[in-house]
Amino acid sequence: MGQHSPREVARRLGSGLLSFPVTHFREDLSFDEAAYRENIGRLGEYPAAGLFAAGGTGEFFSLTPAEVEQVVTAAVEEARGTPVIAPAGYGTAIAVELARSAERAGAQGLLLLPPYLTESAQAGLAAHVRAVCAATDLGVIIYSRGNAVYQDTTVAELADDCPNLVGFKDGVGDLELMTRIHTRLGDRLTYIGGLPTAETFALPYLELGVTTYSSALFNFVPEFALDFYDAVRTRDRDRVRRHLDEFVLPYCAIRNRRPGYAVSIVKAGMKAVGRPAGPVRPPLTDLDDREFAELATLVKKVN
């Protein structure tokens, strides 16, 4: 892709749909690098604005730090010029190590996921972000979700203190908070929709300055995912509603049946289109046979 500044990368990410590929595992749950590389090459044939390797959909939480670097390196080598964003997370020390690992692997940016388990005050979250930003020259996107919900005042302070903080990904769905953040920071950051099956929120979020989102559907129905994104960006509400009715909402109904299915259903979708990515790693569980059959029937309608 060449060398681009963090803000240039962030602007590119905000210009189109974002790919969040699954991580391929063999039946013994080891990383299947050859299958992963083949899939990244396939997805690279479609016009995504960025590729987030080993993110939430890519089961970051189940990977070792060494595996994360292996996955990110493979994505960089197969991405055909698409910016690759690497993950960082867990405690601050490990997140700093993962940030440095991302640079070694050739990533163009960093997605900072919530810290592991612990609850923390805004001052602690801010210190966590500052430490990671200081450890890398890459642009950093913070993921506000779970035990790491960043308030607008915290985000504004971090944006002042950390020049390479370039993005804010929302996994909370608090419209008032998003309004406050966007009003305070305007175009200082790139805003990314990060709720599970983000398509359901894409149109209303566009009005809040959230121009892109993480699409897990892009893994197995890329044409549908891109058409949905086009409908959102052109504000074609009838087309958005039609896509929601025919696929997205029935898909979400399956996804909502068990915790963790937001990832499991994506791997099931890969299997349904003849591109299996293996099982999910524990503690996640795969769809059962009946749920898989429902999903496969649904996928046929749009594929």
CSV table of C-alpha atoms in Angstrom, one decimal:
chain,number,residue,atom,x,y,z
A,1,MET,CA,0.0,0.0,0.0
A,2,GLY,CA,2.9,2.3,0.6
A,3,GLN,CA,3.5,4.8,3.4
A,4,HIS,CA,0.6,7.0,4.4
A,5,SER,CA,0.1,9.0,7.5
A,6,PRO,CA,-2.3,7.8,10.2
A,7,ARG,CA,-4.9,10.4,9.2
A,8,GLU,CA,-4.7,9.5,5.6
A,9,VAL,CA,-5.3,5.9,6.4
A,10,ALA,CA,-8.2,6.9,8.7
A,11,ARG,CA,-9.8,9.0,5.9
A,12,ARG,CA,-9.5,6.0,3.5
A,13,LEU,CA,-11.2,3.8,6.1
A,14,GLY,CA,-14.1,6.2,6.3
A,15,SER,CA,-14.7,6.2,2.6
A,16,GLY,CA,-16.0,2.7,2.1
A,17,LEU,CA,-17.1,-0.6,3.7
A,18,LEU,CA,-14.8,-2.3,6.1
A,19,SER,CA,-13.9,-6.0,5.9
A,20,PHE,CA,-13.6,-8.0,9.2
A,21,PRO,CA,-12.5,-11.4,8.0
A,22,VAL,CA,-12.9,-14.6,10.1
A,23,THR,CA,-9.8,-16.4,11.2
A,24,HIS,CA,-9.6,-19.9,9.7
A,25,PHE,CA,-9.0,-22.9,12.1
A,26,ARG,CA,-8.5,-26.6,11.4
A,27,GLU,CA,-10.7,-29.2,13.2
A,28,ASP,CA,-8.0,-29.4,15.9
A,29,LEU,CA,-8.4,-25.6,16.3
A,30,SER,CA,-4.9,-24.7,15.0
A,31,PHE,CA,-4.6,-21.7,12.7
A,32,ASP,CA,-5.1,-22.7,9.1
A,33,GLU,CA,-2.8,-20.1,7.4
A,34,ALA,CA,-3.1,-21.4,3.9
A,35,ALA,CA,-6.9,-21.2,4.0
A,36,TYR,CA,-6.8,-17.8,5.6
A,37,ARG,CA,-4.5,-16.4,3.0
A,38,GLU,CA,-6.7,-17.8,0.2
A,39,ASN,CA,-9.7,-16.1,1.7
A,40,ILE,CA,-8.0,-12.7,2.2
A,41,GLY,CA,-7.0,-12.9,-1.5
A,42,ARG,CA,-10.6,-13.6,-2.5
A,43,LEU,CA,-12.0,-10.7,-0.4
A,44,GLY,CA,-9.3,-8.5,-2.0
A,45,GLU,CA,-11.1,-8.8,-5.3
A,46,TYR,CA,-13.9,-6.6,-3.8
A,47,PRO,CA,-13.6,-2.9,-3.1
A,48,ALA,CA,-13.3,-2.7,0.7
A,49,ALA,CA,-11.8,0.4,2.3
A,50,GLY,CA,-9.9,-1.5,5.0
A,51,LEU,CA,-9.3,-4.9,6.4
A,52,PHE,CA,-9.3,-5.5,10.1
A,53,ALA,CA,-7.3,-8.7,10.7
A,54,ALA,CA,-7.9,-10.8,13.8
A,55,GLY,CA,-10.6,-8.4,15.1
A,56,GLY,CA,-13.6,-9.5,17.0
A,57,THR,CA,-15.1,-11.4,14.1
A,58,GLY,CA,-11.6,-12.9,13.7
A,59,GLU,CA,-11.6,-14.3,17.2
A,60,PHE,CA,-8.9,-12.0,18.6
A,61,PHE,CA,-9.9,-13.1,22.1
A,62,SER,CA,-8.9,-16.7,21.3
A,63,LEU,CA,-5.5,-16.0,19.7
A,64,THR,CA,-2.1,-15.9,21.3
A,65,PRO,CA,0.0,-12.8,20.7
A,66,ALA,CA,2.2,-14.9,18.4
A,67,GLU,CA,-0.8,-16.1,16.4
A,68,VAL,CA,-2.0,-12.5,16.1
A,69,GLU,CA,1.2,-11.5,14.5
A,70,GLN,CA,1.0,-14.5,12.2
A,71,VAL,CA,-2.5,-13.6,11.2
A,72,VAL,CA,-1.7,-9.9,10.6
A,73,THR,CA,1.4,-10.8,8.6
A,74,ALA,CA,-0.6,-13.1,6.4
A,75,ALA,CA,-3.3,-10.4,5.9
A,76,VAL,CA,-0.7,-7.8,4.9
A,77,GLU,CA,0.9,-10.0,2.4
A,78,GLU,CA,-2.4,-11.0,0.8
A,79,ALA,CA,-4.5,-7.8,1.0
A,80,ARG,CA,-3.7,-6.4,-2.5
A,81,GLY,CA,-3.1,-2.9,-1.3
A,82,THR,CA,-6.1,-2.7,1.1
A,83,PRO,CA,-5.0,-1.1,4.4
A,84,VAL,CA,-4.7,-3.7,7.1
A,85,ILE,CA,-5.6,-2.8,10.7
A,86,ALA,CA,-4.2,-5.0,13.4
A,87,PRO,CA,-5.7,-5.6,16.9
A,88,ALA,CA,-4.4,-4.8,20.3
A,89,GLY,CA,-6.1,-5.5,23.6
A,90,TYR,CA,-5.9,-7.2,27.1
A,91,GLY,CA,-3.9,-5.3,29.7
A,92,THR,CA,-1.8,-2.2,28.8
A,93,ALA,CA,1.5,-4.1,28.7
A,94,ILE,CA,0.2,-6.7,26.3
A,95,ALA,CA,-1.6,-4.1,24.2
A,96,VAL,CA,1.7,-2.2,23.9
A,97,GLU,CA,3.5,-5.4,22.8
A,98,LEU,CA,0.7,-6.1,20.2
A,99,ALA,CA,1.0,-2.5,18.9
A,100,ARG,CA,4.7,-3.1,18.3
A,101,SER,CA,4.0,-6.5,16.8
A,102,ALA,CA,1.5,-4.8,14.3
A,103,GLU,CA,4.3,-2.5,13.1
A,104,ARG,CA,6.6,-5.5,12.6
A,105,ALA,CA,3.9,-7.2,10.6
A,106,GLY,CA,3.5,-4.2,8.3
A,107,ALA,CA,0.0,-3.2,9.4
A,108,GLN,CA,-1.2,0.3,8.6
A,109,GLY,CA,-3.2,0.9,11.7
A,110,LEU,CA,-4.3,-0.4,15.1
A,111,LEU,CA,-7.8,-1.2,16.6
A,112,LEU,CA,-7.6,-1.0,20.4
A,113,LEU,CA,-10.1,-3.4,21.8
A,114,PRO,CA,-11.4,-3.1,25.4
A,115,PRO,CA,-9.0,-4.2,28.1
A,116,TYR,CA,-9.4,-7.7,29.5
A,117,LEU,CA,-12.2,-8.1,32.1
A,118,THR,CA,-11.5,-5.4,34.5
A,119,GLU,CA,-13.8,-2.4,35.1
A,120,SER,CA,-12.0,1.0,35.1
A,121,ALA,CA,-12.6,4.7,35.5
A,122,GLN,CA,-12.3,7.1,32.6
A,123,ALA,CA,-8.8,8.2,33.8
A,124,GLY,CA,-7.6,4.6,33.7
A,125,LEU,CA,-9.0,4.1,30.2
A,126,ALA,CA,-7.3,7.3,29.1
A,127,ALA,CA,-4.0,6.1,30.5
A,128,HIS,CA,-4.4,2.8,28.7
A,129,VAL,CA,-5.0,4.6,25.3
A,130,ARG,CA,-2.1,7.1,25.9
A,131,ALA,CA,0.3,4.2,26.5
A,132,VAL,CA,-0.6,2.4,23.4
A,133,CYS,CA,-0.6,5.5,21.2
A,134,ALA,CA,2.9,6.4,22.6
A,135,ALA,CA,4.2,2.9,21.7
A,136,THR,CA,3.5,3.1,18.0
A,137,ASP,CA,3.6,5.4,15.0
A,138,LEU,CA,0.5,3.7,13.6
A,139,GLY,CA,-2.9,5.4,13.7
A,140,VAL,CA,-5.0,4.1,16.6
A,141,ILE,CA,-8.7,3.5,16.6
A,142,ILE,CA,-10.4,3.0,20.0
A,143,TYR,CA,-13.2,0.6,20.3
A,144,SER,CA,-15.8,1.8,22.8
A,145,ARG,CA,-17.7,-1.3,24.0
A,146,GLY,CA,-18.3,-3.5,27.0
A,147,ASN,CA,-16.0,-2.4,29.9
A,148,ALA,CA,-14.4,0.3,27.9
A,149,VAL,CA,-17.1,2.9,27.1
A,150,TYR,CA,-15.3,6.2,26.4
A,151,GLN,CA,-17.2,9.4,27.3
A,152,ASP,CA,-17.0,12.5,25.0
A,153,THR,CA,-14.8,14.4,27.3
A,154,THR,CA,-12.3,11.6,27.5
A,155,VAL,CA,-12.2,11.2,23.8
A,156,ALA,CA,-11.7,14.9,23.3
A,157,GLU,CA,-8.8,14.9,25.8
A,158,LEU,CA,-7.2,11.9,24.1
A,159,ALA,CA,-7.6,13.5,20.7
A,160,ASP,CA,-5.7,16.5,22.0
A,161,ASP,CA,-3.0,14.5,23.7
A,162,CYS,CA,-2.4,11.8,21.0
A,163,PRO,CA,-1.9,12.9,17.4
A,164,ASN,CA,-2.0,9.4,16.2
A,165,LEU,CA,-5.5,8.7,17.7
A,166,VAL,CA,-7.4,8.8,14.4
A,167,GLY,CA,-10.6,6.8,14.9
A,168,PHE,CA,-13.5,5.9,17.2
A,169,LYS,CA,-15.4,2.7,16.8
A,170,ASP,CA,-18.8,2.5,18.6
A,171,GLY,CA,-20.0,-0.9,19.9
A,172,VAL,CA,-22.5,0.6,22.4
A,173,GLY,CA,-25.4,2.1,20.5
A,174,ASP,CA,-25.8,5.2,22.7
A,175,LEU,CA,-27.1,7.8,20.2
A,176,GLU,CA,-26.8,10.6,22.7
A,177,LEU,CA,-23.2,9.8,23.5
A,178,MET,CA,-22.3,9.5,19.8
A,179,THR,CA,-23.9,12.9,19.2
A,180,ARG,CA,-21.9,14.4,21.9
A,181,ILE,CA,-18.6,12.9,20.6
A,182,HIS,CA,-19.2,13.9,17.0
A,183,THR,CA,-20.3,17.4,18.1
A,184,ARG,CA,-17.1,17.9,20.1
A,185,LEU,CA,-14.7,16.4,17.7
A,186,GLY,CA,-16.2,16.8,14.2
A,187,ASP,CA,-13.9,15.5,11.5
A,188,ARG,CA,-10.9,15.1,13.9
A,189,LEU,CA,-11.7,11.4,14.0
A,190,THR,CA,-13.0,8.8,11.6
A,191,TYR,CA,-16.1,7.2,13.1
A,192,ILE,CA,-16.9,3.5,12.6
A,193,GLY,CA,-20.1,1.6,13.4
A,194,GLY,CA,-19.2,-1.5,15.5
A,195,LEU,CA,-22.3,-2.9,16.9
A,196,PRO,CA,-23.0,-6.6,16.1
A,197,THR,CA,-24.4,-6.9,12.6
A,198,ALA,CA,-23.7,-3.2,12.1
A,199,GLU,CA,-25.9,-3.0,9.0
A,200,THR,CA,-29.0,-2.7,11.3
A,201,PHE,CA,-27.7,0.6,12.6
A,202,ALA,CA,-26.0,1.9,9.5
A,203,LEU,CA,-28.6,4.3,8.2
A,204,PRO,CA,-29.4,6.2,11.4
A,205,TYR,CA,-25.7,6.3,12.3
A,206,LEU,CA,-24.8,7.9,9.0
A,207,GLU,CA,-26.7,11.0,10.3
A,208,LEU,CA,-24.3,11.1,13.2
A,209,GLY,CA,-21.2,11.2,11.0
A,210,VAL,CA,-20.5,7.5,11.1
A,211,THR,CA,-19.7,7.0,7.4
A,212,THR,CA,-18.6,3.3,7.6
A,213,TYR,CA,-19.0,0.2,9.7
A,214,SER,CA,-17.5,-3.3,10.3
A,215,SER,CA,-19.3,-5.8,8.0
A,216,ALA,CA,-19.1,-9.4,9.1
A,217,LEU,CA,-21.5,-10.2,6.3
A,218,PHE,CA,-18.8,-9.2,3.8
A,219,ASN,CA,-17.1,-12.5,4.6
A,220,PHE,CA,-19.7,-14.7,2.9
A,221,VAL,CA,-22.1,-12.4,1.0
A,222,PRO,CA,-19.8,-9.7,-0.2
A,223,GLU,CA,-21.9,-8.5,-3.1
A,224,PHE,CA,-24.9,-8.1,-0.8
A,225,ALA,CA,-22.8,-6.3,1.8
A,226,LEU,CA,-21.5,-3.9,-0.7
A,227,ASP,CA,-24.9,-3.2,-2.2
A,228,PHE,CA,-26.3,-2.6,1.3
A,229,TYR,CA,-23.4,-0.1,2.0
A,230,ASP,CA,-24.2,1.7,-1.3
A,231,ALA,CA,-27.8,1.9,-0.3
A,232,VAL,CA,-26.8,3.5,3.0
A,233,ARG,CA,-24.4,6.0,1.6
A,234,THR,CA,-26.9,7.1,-1.1
A,235,ARG,CA,-29.6,7.2,1.5
A,236,ASP,CA,-31.8,4.8,-0.5
A,237,ARG,CA,-34.1,4.0,2.4
A,238,ASP,CA,-36.4,1.7,0.4
A,239,ARG,CA,-33.4,-0.5,-0.6
A,240,VAL,CA,-32.1,-0.5,2.9
A,241,ARG,CA,-35.4,-1.6,4.3
A,242,ARG,CA,-35.8,-4.3,1.7
A,243,HIS,CA,-32.4,-5.7,2.5
A,244,LEU,CA,-33.1,-5.5,6.2
A,245,ASP,CA,-36.4,-7.4,5.7
A,246,GLU,CA,-35.1,-10.1,3.3
A,247,PHE,CA,-31.9,-10.9,5.0
A,248,VAL,CA,-30.4,-8.8,7.8
A,249,LEU,CA,-33.2,-9.0,10.4
A,250,PRO,CA,-33.9,-12.8,9.9
A,251,TYR,CA,-30.1,-13.3,10.2
A,252,CYS,CA,-30.1,-11.4,13.4
A,253,ALA,CA,-32.9,-13.5,14.8
A,254,ILE,CA,-30.6,-16.6,14.4
A,255,ARG,CA,-27.6,-14.7,15.8
A,256,ASN,CA,-29.5,-13.7,18.9
A,257,ARG,CA,-30.3,-17.2,20.0
A,258,ARG,CA,-27.0,-17.7,22.0
A,259,PRO,CA,-24.3,-15.5,23.4
A,260,GLY,CA,-21.3,-15.5,21.0
A,261,TYR,CA,-23.3,-16.3,17.9
A,262,ALA,CA,-22.3,-12.9,16.4
A,263,VAL,CA,-19.0,-14.7,15.5
A,264,SER,CA,-20.3,-18.3,15.1
A,265,ILE,CA,-22.9,-17.4,12.6
A,266,VAL,CA,-20.3,-15.8,10.3
A,267,LYS,CA,-18.3,-19.0,10.2
A,268,ALA,CA,-21.6,-20.8,9.5
A,269,GLY,CA,-22.2,-18.4,6.6
A,270,MET,CA,-18.8,-19.3,5.2
A,271,LYS,CA,-19.7,-22.9,5.3
A,272,ALA,CA,-23.1,-22.2,3.7
A,273,VAL,CA,-21.4,-20.7,0.6
A,274,GLY,CA,-18.9,-23.5,0.2
A,275,ARG,CA,-16.0,-21.7,1.8
A,276,PRO,CA,-15.7,-23.3,5.2
A,277,ALA,CA,-13.4,-21.6,7.8
A,278,GLY,CA,-13.5,-24.3,10.4
A,279,PRO,CA,-15.0,-24.2,13.9
A,280,VAL,CA,-14.9,-21.4,16.4
A,281,ARG,CA,-12.6,-21.8,19.3
A,282,PRO,CA,-14.0,-22.2,22.8
A,283,PRO,CA,-15.6,-20.6,24.7
A,284,LEU,CA,-17.7,-19.9,21.6
A,285,THR,CA,-19.9,-22.6,20.2
A,286,ASP,CA,-20.9,-23.4,16.6
A,287,LEU,CA,-24.5,-23.2,15.3
A,288,ASP,CA,-26.4,-26.5,15.6
A,289,ASP,CA,-27.6,-28.4,12.5
A,290,ARG,CA,-31.1,-26.9,12.6
A,291,GLU,CA,-29.8,-23.3,12.9
A,292,PHE,CA,-27.3,-23.9,10.1
A,293,ALA,CA,-30.0,-25.2,7.8
A,294,GLU,CA,-32.1,-22.0,8.5
A,295,LEU,CA,-29.1,-19.8,7.8
A,296,ALA,CA,-28.2,-21.7,4.6
A,297,THR,CA,-31.8,-21.2,3.3
A,298,LEU,CA,-31.6,-17.5,4.1
A,299,VAL,CA,-28.2,-17.1,2.4
A,300,LYS,CA,-29.6,-18.7,-0.8
A,301,LYS,CA,-32.1,-15.9,-1.2
A,302,VAL,CA,-29.3,-13.2,-1.5
A,303,ASN,CA,-26.4,-15.2,-3.0
